[in-house]
Short mmCIF file of C-alpha atoms in Angstrom, two decimals:
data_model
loop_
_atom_site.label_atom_id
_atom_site.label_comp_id
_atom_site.label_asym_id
_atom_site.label_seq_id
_atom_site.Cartn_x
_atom_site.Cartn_y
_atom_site.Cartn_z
CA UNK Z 1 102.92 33.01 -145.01
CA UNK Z 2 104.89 32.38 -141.79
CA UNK Z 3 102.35 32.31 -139.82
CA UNK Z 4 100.32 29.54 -141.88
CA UNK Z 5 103.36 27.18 -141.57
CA UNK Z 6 103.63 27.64 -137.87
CA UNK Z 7 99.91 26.42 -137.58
CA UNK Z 8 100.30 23.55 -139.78
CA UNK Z 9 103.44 22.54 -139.77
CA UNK Z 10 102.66 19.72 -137.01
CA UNK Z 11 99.33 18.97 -138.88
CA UNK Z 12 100.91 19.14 -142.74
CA UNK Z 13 104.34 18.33 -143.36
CA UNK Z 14 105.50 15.62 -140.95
CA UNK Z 15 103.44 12.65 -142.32
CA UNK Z 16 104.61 13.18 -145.34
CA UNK Z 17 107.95 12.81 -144.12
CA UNK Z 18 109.24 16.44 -144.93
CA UNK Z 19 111.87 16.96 -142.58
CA UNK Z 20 113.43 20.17 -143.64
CA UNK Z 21 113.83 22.06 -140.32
CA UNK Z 22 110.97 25.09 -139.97
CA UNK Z 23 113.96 27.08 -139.11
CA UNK Z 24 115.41 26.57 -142.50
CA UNK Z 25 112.77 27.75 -144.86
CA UNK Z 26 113.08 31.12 -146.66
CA UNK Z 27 109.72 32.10 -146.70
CA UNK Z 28 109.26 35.28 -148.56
CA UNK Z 29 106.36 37.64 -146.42
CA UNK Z 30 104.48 39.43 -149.22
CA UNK Z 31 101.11 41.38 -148.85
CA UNK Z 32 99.97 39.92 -152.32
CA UNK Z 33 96.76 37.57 -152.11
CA UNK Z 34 97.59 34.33 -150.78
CA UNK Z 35 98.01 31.36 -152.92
CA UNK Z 36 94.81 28.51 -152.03
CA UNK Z 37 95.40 26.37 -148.97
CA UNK Z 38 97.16 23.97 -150.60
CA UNK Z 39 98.37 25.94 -153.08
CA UNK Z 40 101.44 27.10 -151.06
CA UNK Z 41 102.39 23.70 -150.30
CA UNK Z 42 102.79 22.44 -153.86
CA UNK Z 43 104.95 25.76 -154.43
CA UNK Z 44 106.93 24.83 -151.60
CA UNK Z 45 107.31 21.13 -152.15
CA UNK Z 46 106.07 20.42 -155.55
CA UNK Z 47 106.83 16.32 -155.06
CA UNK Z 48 104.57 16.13 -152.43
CA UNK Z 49 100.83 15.14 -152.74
CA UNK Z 50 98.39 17.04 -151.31
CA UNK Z 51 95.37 15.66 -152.81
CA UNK Z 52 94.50 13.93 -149.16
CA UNK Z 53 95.12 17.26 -147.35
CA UNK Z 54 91.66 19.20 -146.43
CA UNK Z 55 92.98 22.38 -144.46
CA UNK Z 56 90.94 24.77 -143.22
CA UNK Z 57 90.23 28.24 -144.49
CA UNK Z 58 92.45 30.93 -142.71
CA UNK Z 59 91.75 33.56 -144.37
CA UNK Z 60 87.94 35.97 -143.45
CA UNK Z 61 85.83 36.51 -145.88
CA UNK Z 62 86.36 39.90 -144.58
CA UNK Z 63 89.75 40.90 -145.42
CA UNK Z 64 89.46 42.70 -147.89
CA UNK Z 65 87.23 45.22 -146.32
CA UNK Z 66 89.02 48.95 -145.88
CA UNK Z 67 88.88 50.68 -142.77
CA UNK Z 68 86.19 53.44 -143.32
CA UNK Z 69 86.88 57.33 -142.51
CA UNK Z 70 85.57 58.42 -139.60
CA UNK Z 71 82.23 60.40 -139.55
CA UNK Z 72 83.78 63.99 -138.97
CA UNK Z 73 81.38 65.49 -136.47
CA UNK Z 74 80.98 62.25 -134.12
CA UNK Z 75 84.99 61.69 -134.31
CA UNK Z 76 84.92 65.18 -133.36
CA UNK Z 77 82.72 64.22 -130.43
CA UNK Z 78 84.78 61.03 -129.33
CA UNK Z 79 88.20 63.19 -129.20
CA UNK Z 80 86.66 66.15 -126.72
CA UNK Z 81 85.09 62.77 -124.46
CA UNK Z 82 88.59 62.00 -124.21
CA UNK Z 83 90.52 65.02 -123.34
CA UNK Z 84 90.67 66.01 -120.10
CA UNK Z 85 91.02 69.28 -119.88
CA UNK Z 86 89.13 71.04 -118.02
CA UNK Z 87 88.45 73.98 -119.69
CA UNK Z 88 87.89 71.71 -122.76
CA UNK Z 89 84.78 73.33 -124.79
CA UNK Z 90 82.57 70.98 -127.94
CA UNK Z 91 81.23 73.71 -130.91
CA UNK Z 92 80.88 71.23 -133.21
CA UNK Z 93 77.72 68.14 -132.53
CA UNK Z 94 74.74 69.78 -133.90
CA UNK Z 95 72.46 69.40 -130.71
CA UNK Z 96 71.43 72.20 -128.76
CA UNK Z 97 72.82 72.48 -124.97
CA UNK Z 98 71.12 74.68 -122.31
CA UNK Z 99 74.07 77.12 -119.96
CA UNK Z 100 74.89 74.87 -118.01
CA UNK Z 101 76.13 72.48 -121.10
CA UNK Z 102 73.71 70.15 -120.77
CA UNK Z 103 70.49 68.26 -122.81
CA UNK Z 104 67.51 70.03 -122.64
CA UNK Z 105 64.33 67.57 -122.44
CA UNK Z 106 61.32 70.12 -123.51
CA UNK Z 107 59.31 70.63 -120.93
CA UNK Z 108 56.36 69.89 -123.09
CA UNK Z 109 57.95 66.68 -124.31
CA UNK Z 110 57.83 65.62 -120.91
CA UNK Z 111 53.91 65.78 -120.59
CA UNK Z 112 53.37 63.99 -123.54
CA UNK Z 113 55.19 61.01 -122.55
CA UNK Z 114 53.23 60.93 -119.70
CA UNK Z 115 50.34 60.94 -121.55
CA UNK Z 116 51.58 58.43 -123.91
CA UNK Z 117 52.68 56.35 -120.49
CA UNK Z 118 48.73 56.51 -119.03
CA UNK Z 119 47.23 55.60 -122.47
CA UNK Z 120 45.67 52.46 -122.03
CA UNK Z 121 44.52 52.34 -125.85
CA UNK Z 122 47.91 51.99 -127.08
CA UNK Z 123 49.71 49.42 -128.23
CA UNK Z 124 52.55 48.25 -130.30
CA UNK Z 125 51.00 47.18 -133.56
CA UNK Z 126 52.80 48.20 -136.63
CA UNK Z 127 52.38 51.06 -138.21
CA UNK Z 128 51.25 51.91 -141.64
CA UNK Z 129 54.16 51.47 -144.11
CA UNK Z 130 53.88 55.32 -145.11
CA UNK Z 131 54.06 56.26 -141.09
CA UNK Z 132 51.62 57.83 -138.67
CA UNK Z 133 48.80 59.46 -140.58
CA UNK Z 134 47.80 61.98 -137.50
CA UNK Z 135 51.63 62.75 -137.76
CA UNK Z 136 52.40 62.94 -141.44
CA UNK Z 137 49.24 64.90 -141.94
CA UNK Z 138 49.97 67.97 -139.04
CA UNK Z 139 54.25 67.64 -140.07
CA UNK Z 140 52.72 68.46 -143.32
CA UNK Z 141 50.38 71.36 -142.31
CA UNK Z 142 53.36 73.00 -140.24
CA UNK Z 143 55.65 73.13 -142.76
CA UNK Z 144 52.87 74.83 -145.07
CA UNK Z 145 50.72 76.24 -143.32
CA UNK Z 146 47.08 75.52 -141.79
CA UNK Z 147 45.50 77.61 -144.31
CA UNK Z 148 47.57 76.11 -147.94
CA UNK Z 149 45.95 76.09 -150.63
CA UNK Z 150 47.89 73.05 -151.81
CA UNK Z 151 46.46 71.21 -148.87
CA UNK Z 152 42.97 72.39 -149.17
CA UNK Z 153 43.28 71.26 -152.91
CA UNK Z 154 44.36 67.49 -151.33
CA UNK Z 155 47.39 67.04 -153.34
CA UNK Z 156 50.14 67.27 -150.40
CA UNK Z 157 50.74 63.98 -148.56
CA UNK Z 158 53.40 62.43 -146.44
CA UNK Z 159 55.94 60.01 -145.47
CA UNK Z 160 56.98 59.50 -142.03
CA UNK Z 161 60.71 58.68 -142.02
CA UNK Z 162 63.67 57.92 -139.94
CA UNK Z 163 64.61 61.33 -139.32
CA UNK Z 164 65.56 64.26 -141.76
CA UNK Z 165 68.66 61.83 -143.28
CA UNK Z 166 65.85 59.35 -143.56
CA UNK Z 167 63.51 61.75 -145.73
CA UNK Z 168 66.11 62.32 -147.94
CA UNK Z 169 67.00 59.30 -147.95
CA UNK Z 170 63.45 58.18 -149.39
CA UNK Z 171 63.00 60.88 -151.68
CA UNK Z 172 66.70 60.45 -153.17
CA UNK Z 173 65.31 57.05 -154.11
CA UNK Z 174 62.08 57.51 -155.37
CA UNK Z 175 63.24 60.49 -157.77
CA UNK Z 176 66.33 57.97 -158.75
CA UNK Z 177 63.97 55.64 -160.32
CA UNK Z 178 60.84 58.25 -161.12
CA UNK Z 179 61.62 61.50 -161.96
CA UNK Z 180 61.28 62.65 -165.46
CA UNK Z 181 61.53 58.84 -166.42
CA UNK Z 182 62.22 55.73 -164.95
CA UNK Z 183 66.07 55.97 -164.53
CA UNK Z 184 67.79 58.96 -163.84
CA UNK Z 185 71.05 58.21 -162.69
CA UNK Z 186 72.61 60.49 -165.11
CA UNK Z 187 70.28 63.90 -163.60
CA UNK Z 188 72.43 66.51 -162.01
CA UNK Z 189 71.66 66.78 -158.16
CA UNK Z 190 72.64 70.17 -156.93
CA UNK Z 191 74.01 70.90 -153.55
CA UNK Z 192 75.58 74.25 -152.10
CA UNK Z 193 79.23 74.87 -151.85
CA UNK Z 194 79.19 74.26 -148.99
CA UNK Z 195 76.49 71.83 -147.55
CA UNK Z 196 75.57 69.33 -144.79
CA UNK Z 197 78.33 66.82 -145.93
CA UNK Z 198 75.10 63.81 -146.22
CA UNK Z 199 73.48 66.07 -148.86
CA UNK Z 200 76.26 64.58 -151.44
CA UNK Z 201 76.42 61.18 -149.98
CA UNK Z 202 72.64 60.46 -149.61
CA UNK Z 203 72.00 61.20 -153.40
CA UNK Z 204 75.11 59.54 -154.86
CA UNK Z 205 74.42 56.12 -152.58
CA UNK Z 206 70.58 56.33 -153.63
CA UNK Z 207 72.33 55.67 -158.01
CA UNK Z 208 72.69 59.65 -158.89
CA UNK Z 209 75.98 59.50 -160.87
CA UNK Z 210 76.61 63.63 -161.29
CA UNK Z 211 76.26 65.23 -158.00
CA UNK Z 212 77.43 68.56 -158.45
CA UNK Z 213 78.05 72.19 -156.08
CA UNK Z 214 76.07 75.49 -156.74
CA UNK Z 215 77.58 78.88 -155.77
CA UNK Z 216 76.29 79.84 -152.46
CA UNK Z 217 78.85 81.24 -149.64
CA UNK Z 218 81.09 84.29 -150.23
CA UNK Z 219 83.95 83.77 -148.53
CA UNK Z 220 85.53 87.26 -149.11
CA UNK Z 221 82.23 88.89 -147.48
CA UNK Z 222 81.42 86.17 -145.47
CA UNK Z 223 77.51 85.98 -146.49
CA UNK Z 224 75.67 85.13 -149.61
CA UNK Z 225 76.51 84.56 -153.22
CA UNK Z 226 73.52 85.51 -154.71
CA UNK Z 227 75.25 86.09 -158.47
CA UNK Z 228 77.00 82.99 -157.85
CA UNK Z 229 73.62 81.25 -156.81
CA UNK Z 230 71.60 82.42 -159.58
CA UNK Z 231 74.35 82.17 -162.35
CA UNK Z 232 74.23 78.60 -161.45
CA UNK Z 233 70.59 78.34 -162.28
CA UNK Z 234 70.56 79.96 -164.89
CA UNK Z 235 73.48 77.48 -166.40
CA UNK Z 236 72.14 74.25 -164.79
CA UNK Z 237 70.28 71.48 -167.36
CA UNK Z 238 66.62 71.75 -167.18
CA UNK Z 239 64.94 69.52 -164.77
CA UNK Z 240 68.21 69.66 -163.13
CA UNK Z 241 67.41 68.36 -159.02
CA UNK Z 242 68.27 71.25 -156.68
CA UNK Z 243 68.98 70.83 -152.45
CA UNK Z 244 67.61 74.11 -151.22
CA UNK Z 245 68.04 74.77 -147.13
CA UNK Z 246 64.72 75.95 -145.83
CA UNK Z 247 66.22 77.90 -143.06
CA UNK Z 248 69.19 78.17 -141.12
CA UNK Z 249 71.54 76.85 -144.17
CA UNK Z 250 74.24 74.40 -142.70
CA UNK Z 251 76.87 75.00 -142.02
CA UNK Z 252 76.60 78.92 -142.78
CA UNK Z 253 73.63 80.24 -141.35
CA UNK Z 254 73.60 82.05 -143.61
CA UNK Z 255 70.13 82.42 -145.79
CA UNK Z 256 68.65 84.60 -148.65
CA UNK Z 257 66.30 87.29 -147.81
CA UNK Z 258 62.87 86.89 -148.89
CA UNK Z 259 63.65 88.74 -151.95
CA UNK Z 260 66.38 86.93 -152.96
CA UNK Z 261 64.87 83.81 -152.62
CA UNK Z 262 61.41 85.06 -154.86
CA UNK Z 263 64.70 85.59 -157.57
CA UNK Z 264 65.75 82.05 -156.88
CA UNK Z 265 62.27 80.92 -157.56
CA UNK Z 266 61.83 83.35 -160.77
CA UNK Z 267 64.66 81.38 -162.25
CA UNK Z 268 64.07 77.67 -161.20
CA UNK Z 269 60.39 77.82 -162.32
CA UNK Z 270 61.92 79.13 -165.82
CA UNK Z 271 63.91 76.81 -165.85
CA UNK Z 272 62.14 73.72 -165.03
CA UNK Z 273 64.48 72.55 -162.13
CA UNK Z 274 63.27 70.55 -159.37
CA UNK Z 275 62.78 72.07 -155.84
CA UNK Z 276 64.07 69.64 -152.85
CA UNK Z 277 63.89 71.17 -149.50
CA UNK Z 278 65.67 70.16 -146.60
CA UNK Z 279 64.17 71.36 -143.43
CA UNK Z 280 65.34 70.47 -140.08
CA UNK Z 281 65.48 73.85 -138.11
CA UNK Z 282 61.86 75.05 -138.32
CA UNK Z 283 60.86 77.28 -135.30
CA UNK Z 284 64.73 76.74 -134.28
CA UNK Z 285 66.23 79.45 -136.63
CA UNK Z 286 64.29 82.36 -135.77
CA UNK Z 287 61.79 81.47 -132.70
CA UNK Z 288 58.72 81.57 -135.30
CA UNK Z 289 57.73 78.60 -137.44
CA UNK Z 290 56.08 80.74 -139.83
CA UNK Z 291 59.31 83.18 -140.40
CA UNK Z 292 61.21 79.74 -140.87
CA UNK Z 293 58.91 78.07 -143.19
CA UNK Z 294 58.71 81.20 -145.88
CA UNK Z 295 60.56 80.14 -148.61
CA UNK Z 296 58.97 76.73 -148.90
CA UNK Z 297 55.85 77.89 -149.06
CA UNK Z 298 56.32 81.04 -151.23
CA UNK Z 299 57.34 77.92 -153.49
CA UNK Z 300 54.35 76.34 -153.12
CA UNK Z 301 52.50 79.47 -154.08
CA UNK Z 302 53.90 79.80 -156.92
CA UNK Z 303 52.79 76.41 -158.09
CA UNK Z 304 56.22 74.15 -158.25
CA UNK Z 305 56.09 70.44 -157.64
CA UNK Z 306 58.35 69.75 -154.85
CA UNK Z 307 59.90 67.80 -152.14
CA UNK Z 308 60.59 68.87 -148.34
CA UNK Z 309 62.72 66.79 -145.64
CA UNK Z 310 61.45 67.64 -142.61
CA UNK Z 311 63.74 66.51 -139.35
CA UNK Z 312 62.47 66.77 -135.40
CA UNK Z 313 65.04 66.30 -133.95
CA UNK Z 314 66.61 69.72 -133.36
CA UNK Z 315 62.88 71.88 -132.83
CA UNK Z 316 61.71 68.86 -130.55
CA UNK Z 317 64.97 67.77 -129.48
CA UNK Z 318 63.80 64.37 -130.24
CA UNK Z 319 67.77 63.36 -131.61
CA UNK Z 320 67.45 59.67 -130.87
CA UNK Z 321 63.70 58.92 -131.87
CA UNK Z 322 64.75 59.50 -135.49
CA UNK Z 323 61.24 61.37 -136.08
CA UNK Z 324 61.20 62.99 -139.87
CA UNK Z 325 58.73 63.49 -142.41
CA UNK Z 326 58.87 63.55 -146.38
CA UNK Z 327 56.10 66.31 -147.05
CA UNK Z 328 55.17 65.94 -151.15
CA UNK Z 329 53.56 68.60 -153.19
CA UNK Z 330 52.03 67.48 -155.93
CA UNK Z 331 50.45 69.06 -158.79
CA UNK Z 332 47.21 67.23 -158.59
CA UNK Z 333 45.67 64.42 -155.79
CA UNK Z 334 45.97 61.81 -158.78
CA UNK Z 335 49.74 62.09 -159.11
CA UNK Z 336 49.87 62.35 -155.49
CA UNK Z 337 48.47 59.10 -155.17
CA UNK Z 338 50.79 57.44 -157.59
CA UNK Z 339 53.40 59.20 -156.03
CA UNK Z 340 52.77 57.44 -152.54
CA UNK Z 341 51.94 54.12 -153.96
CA UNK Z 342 55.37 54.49 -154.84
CA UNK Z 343 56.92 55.48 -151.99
CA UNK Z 344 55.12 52.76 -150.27
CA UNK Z 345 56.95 50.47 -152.48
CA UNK Z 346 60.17 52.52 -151.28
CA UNK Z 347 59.70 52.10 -147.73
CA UNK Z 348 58.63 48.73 -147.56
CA UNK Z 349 62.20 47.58 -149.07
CA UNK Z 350 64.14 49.99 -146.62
CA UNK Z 351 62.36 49.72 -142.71
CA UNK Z 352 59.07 48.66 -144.21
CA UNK Z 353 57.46 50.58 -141.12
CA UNK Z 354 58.29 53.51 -139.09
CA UNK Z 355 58.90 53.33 -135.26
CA UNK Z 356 55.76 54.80 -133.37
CA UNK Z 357 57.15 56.54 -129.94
CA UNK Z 358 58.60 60.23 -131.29
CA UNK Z 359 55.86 60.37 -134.27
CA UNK Z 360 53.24 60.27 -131.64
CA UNK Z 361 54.96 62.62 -129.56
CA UNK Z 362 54.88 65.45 -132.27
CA UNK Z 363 51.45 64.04 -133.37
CA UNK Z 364 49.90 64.99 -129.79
CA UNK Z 365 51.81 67.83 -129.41
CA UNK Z 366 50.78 69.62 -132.67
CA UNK Z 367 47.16 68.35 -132.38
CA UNK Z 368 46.41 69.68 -129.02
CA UNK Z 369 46.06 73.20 -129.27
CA UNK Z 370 47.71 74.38 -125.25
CA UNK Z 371 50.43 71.70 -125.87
CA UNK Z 372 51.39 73.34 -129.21
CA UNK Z 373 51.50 76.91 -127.76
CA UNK Z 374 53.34 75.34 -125.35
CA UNK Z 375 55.78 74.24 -127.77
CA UNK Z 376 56.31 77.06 -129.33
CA UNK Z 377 57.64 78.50 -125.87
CA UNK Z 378 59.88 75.88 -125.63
CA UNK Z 379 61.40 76.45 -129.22
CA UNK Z 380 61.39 80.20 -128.82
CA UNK Z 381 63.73 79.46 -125.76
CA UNK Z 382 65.72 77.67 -127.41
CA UNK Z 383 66.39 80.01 -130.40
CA UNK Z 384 66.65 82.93 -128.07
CA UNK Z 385 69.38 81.60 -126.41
CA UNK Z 386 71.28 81.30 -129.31
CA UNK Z 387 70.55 84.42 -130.67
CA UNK Z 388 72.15 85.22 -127.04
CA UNK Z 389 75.43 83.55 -127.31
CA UNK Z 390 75.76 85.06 -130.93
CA UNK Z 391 75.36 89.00 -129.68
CA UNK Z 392 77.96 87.88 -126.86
CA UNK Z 393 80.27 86.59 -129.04
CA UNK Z 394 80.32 89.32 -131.89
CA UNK Z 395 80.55 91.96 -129.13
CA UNK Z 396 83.57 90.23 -126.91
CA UNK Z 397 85.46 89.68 -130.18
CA UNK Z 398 84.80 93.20 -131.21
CA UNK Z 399 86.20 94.25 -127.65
CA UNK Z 400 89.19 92.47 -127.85
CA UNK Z 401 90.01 94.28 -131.46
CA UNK Z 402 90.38 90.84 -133.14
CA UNK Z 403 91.19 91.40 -136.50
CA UNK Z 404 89.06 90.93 -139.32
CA UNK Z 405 84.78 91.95 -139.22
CA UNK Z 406 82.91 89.82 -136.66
CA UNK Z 407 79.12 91.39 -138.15
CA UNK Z 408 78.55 87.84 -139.79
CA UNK Z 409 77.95 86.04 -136.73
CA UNK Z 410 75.02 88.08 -135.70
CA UNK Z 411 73.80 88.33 -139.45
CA UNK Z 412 73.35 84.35 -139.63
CA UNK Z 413 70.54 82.64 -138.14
CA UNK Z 414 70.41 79.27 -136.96
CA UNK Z 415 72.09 76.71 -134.49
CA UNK Z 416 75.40 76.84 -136.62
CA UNK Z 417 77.97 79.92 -137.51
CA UNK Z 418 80.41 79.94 -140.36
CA UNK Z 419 83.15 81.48 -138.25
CA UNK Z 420 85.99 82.44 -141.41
CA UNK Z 421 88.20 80.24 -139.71
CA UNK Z 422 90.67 78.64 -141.79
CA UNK Z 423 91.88 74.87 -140.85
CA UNK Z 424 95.45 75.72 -139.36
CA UNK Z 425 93.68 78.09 -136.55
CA UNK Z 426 91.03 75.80 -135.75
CA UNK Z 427 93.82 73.04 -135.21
CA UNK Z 428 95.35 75.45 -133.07
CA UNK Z 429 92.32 75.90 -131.31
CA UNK Z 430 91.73 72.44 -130.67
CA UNK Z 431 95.54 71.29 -129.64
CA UNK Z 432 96.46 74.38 -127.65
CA UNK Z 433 93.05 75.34 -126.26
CA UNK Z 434 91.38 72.23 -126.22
CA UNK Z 435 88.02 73.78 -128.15
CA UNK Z 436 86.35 71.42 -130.54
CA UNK Z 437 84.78 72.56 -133.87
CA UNK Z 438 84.56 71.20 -137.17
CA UNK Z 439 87.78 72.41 -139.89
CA UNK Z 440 85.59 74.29 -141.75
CA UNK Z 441 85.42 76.81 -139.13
CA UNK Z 442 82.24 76.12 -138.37
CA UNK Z 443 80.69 76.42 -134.41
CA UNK Z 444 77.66 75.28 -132.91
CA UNK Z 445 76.41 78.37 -130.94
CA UNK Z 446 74.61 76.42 -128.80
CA UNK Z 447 78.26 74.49 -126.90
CA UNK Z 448 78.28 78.28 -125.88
CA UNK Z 449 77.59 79.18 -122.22
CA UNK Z 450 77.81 82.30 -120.17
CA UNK Z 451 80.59 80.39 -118.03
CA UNK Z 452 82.78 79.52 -121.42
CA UNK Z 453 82.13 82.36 -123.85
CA UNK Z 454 84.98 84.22 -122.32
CA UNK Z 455 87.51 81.70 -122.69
CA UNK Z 456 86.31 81.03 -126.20
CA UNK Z 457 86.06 84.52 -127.04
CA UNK Z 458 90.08 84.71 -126.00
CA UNK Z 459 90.84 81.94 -127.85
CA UNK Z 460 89.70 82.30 -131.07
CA UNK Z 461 91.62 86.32 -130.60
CA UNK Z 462 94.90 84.00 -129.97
CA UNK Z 463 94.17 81.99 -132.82
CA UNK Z 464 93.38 84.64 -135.44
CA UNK Z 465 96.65 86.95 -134.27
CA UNK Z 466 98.63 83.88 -133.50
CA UNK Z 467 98.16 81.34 -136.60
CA UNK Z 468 97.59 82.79 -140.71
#
């Protein structure tokens, strides 16, 4: 405590007539708690009063606080702003880029802010606590379809959330407290090995106590683990909560066929285990919302209860408007309706109402009939480039006779590719070759351009025949 005396020492010790030399003390520097303000003087001169001594607090409330881990993916980011390199090349923020590496405002996104902009009839009153009922009710329709019987039957509804994290979020909470009971901390959540790392940390900060992995990527053969997958249903508790990627899984892109997944249902509806999609690449995957939507409605035809987290940030490119929705299927509109009187309650406690500007944006844009054909363009251009960049890569890797089988790339779907590389070559690739991607081995097709898929193509040859 060195430092304390310093301060005080002037303040403290000289009236009362201590005139041992600051120099002279032994004063032992220890990372143990401090002793109270005083404390440490009656240790040090234990003939002294200190009764009249009032010194201030020096030590923040704060102290205590650990320094957090970075997020991975936006460290990731913050390290390629800072090299400067100029062949330097970011695979791994999940945003798409157009070829010339840069943000791509949809066109149609553009017209609807102007509309929004010449709108005299808006304003900024709040919201209702649940969201934007024009918006919750067509986020709803696209992720089942126009013509569900589900909807026709009036037991979907919606929650308009902050984002696709922020649907989770929500429904995270709400089963927490009312699924199969009123506490169900001890429920297994199921996520796939491997997931979106905020699938595990959105259910265990929302009270789930036994978050657990389900088979799902074959490393060996690089696709899926469908014995894995299923064994793990089959084994799970019933009413066990399960984390199923609509499309486009993440990180692997890798996702079951339609067969596959009508065996994944076979066993979860004999089971009794609860269906939570998360949704956030509709459209984006394969250029058609209805291809990308399949499994979550063949669900809902076969009559399960379920959630679906639905994010707009990636098919809209909306990433900073936060615009997601929480679509519910219930089995009936009277449980839906206690449903959302609960989520209400949910909400209220957490932003109590959702922003306005991006759920109006998709609102207009998938209420107008021309603007939504126009969007569709604007998706399909976006998927079609990356279904680009992943036929370029497979073949320039295949040219270059890098070892190992290159057909997964093309074989996933999505913004994302699970690459097989192991941590030690994508170090390499990001000291000696200044290319950015997460450890996993995972890449974001979309930080691929016609101007850099050489370069990358090169490097991740030197890395594979270079590094083991």
């Amino acid at each position: 405590h060195l430092s304390v005396l310093e301060s005080y020492w002037p303040l403290c010790f000289r009236p009362l007539s201590c005139s041992i030399p600051l120099s002279q003390l032994k004063v032992k520097r220890s990372s143990s708690p401090s002793p109270s303000s005083t404390g440490w003087l009656r240790i040090l001169f234990p003939s002294c009063s200190t009764s009249h001594l009032k010194l201030p607090s020096i030590m923040s409330v704060f102290a205590e606080v650990p320094q957090a881990v970075p997020v991975a993916v936006f460290k990731l980011t913050s390290d390629f702003r800072e090299d400067k390199d100029q062949n330097k090349v970011n695979l791994g923020v999940g945003a798409y880029r157009t070829d010339d590496s840069q943000p791509w405002v949809l066109p149609v996104v553009r017209k609807v802010e102007k509309i929004i902009v010449e709108d005299q009839t808006l304003n900024h009153e709040y919201l209702p606590i649940l969201g934007l009922p024009e918006f919750r009710s067509s986020a709803s329709k696209i992720a089942l379809g126009d013509d569900s019987p589900a909807i026709q039957e009036n037991r979907v509804g919606g929650v308009q959330c902050l984002g696709g994290t922020g649907a989770l979020k929500i429904g995270a909470e709400f089963l927490r407290r009312w699924y199969n009971g009123n506490n169900n901390t001890s429920t297994p959540v199921y996520v796939s090995a491997p997931t979106w790392e905020n699938h595990n940390a959105v259910f265990a900060d929302a009270g789930f106590k036994d978050v657990r992995p389900y088979k799902y990527w074959d490393a060996e053969n690089r696709g899926l683990d469908l014995a894995g997958f299923l064994g793990d249903l089959e084994s799970a508790p019933e009413h066990s909560i399960f984390v199923l990627h609509a499309c486009a899984h993440n990180p692997t892109g890798t996702d079951p066929t339609q067969d596959e997944w009508k065996q994944i249902a076979d066993v979860m509806n004999r089971r009794n285990l609860f269906v939570f999609f998360d949704s956030a690449y509709q459209g984006f995957a394969s250029g058609s919302l209805e291809k990308d939507a399949w499994a979550v409605r063949y669900f809902v035809s076969q009559g399960f209860e379920l959630f679906c987290a639905q994010s707009f940030s990636k098919n809209f490119g909306l990433y900073n408007e936060r615009v997601g929705n929480l679509t519910i299927v219930a089995k009936d509109n009277e449980n839906l309706t206690r449903i959302l009187s609960q989520m209400e309650k949910i909400v209220r406690t957490t932003w109590s109402n959702p922003p306005s500007q991006g759920a109006r944006l998709v609102a207009i844009t998938l209420n107008t009939p021309e603007l939504f054909e126009e969007w569709k363009d604007n998706v399909k251009t976006m998927a079609d480039r990356v279904l680009l960049m992943r036929a370029q890569l497979k073949a320039k890797l295949q040219d270059l006779n890098t070892p190992g089988t290159w057909e997964h790339i093309t074989q996933q779907i999505g913004m994302f590719s699970f690459t097989g590389l192991n941590p030690k070559q994508v170090e390499y690739l990001k000291k000696e070759k200044h290319i950015y991607l997460m450890a996993s081995g995972r890449i974001n097709m979309c930080g691929l351009t016609s101007k850099n898929i050489d370069y990358v193509a090169e490097s991740i040859h030197e890395a594979v025949t270079k590094v083991q």
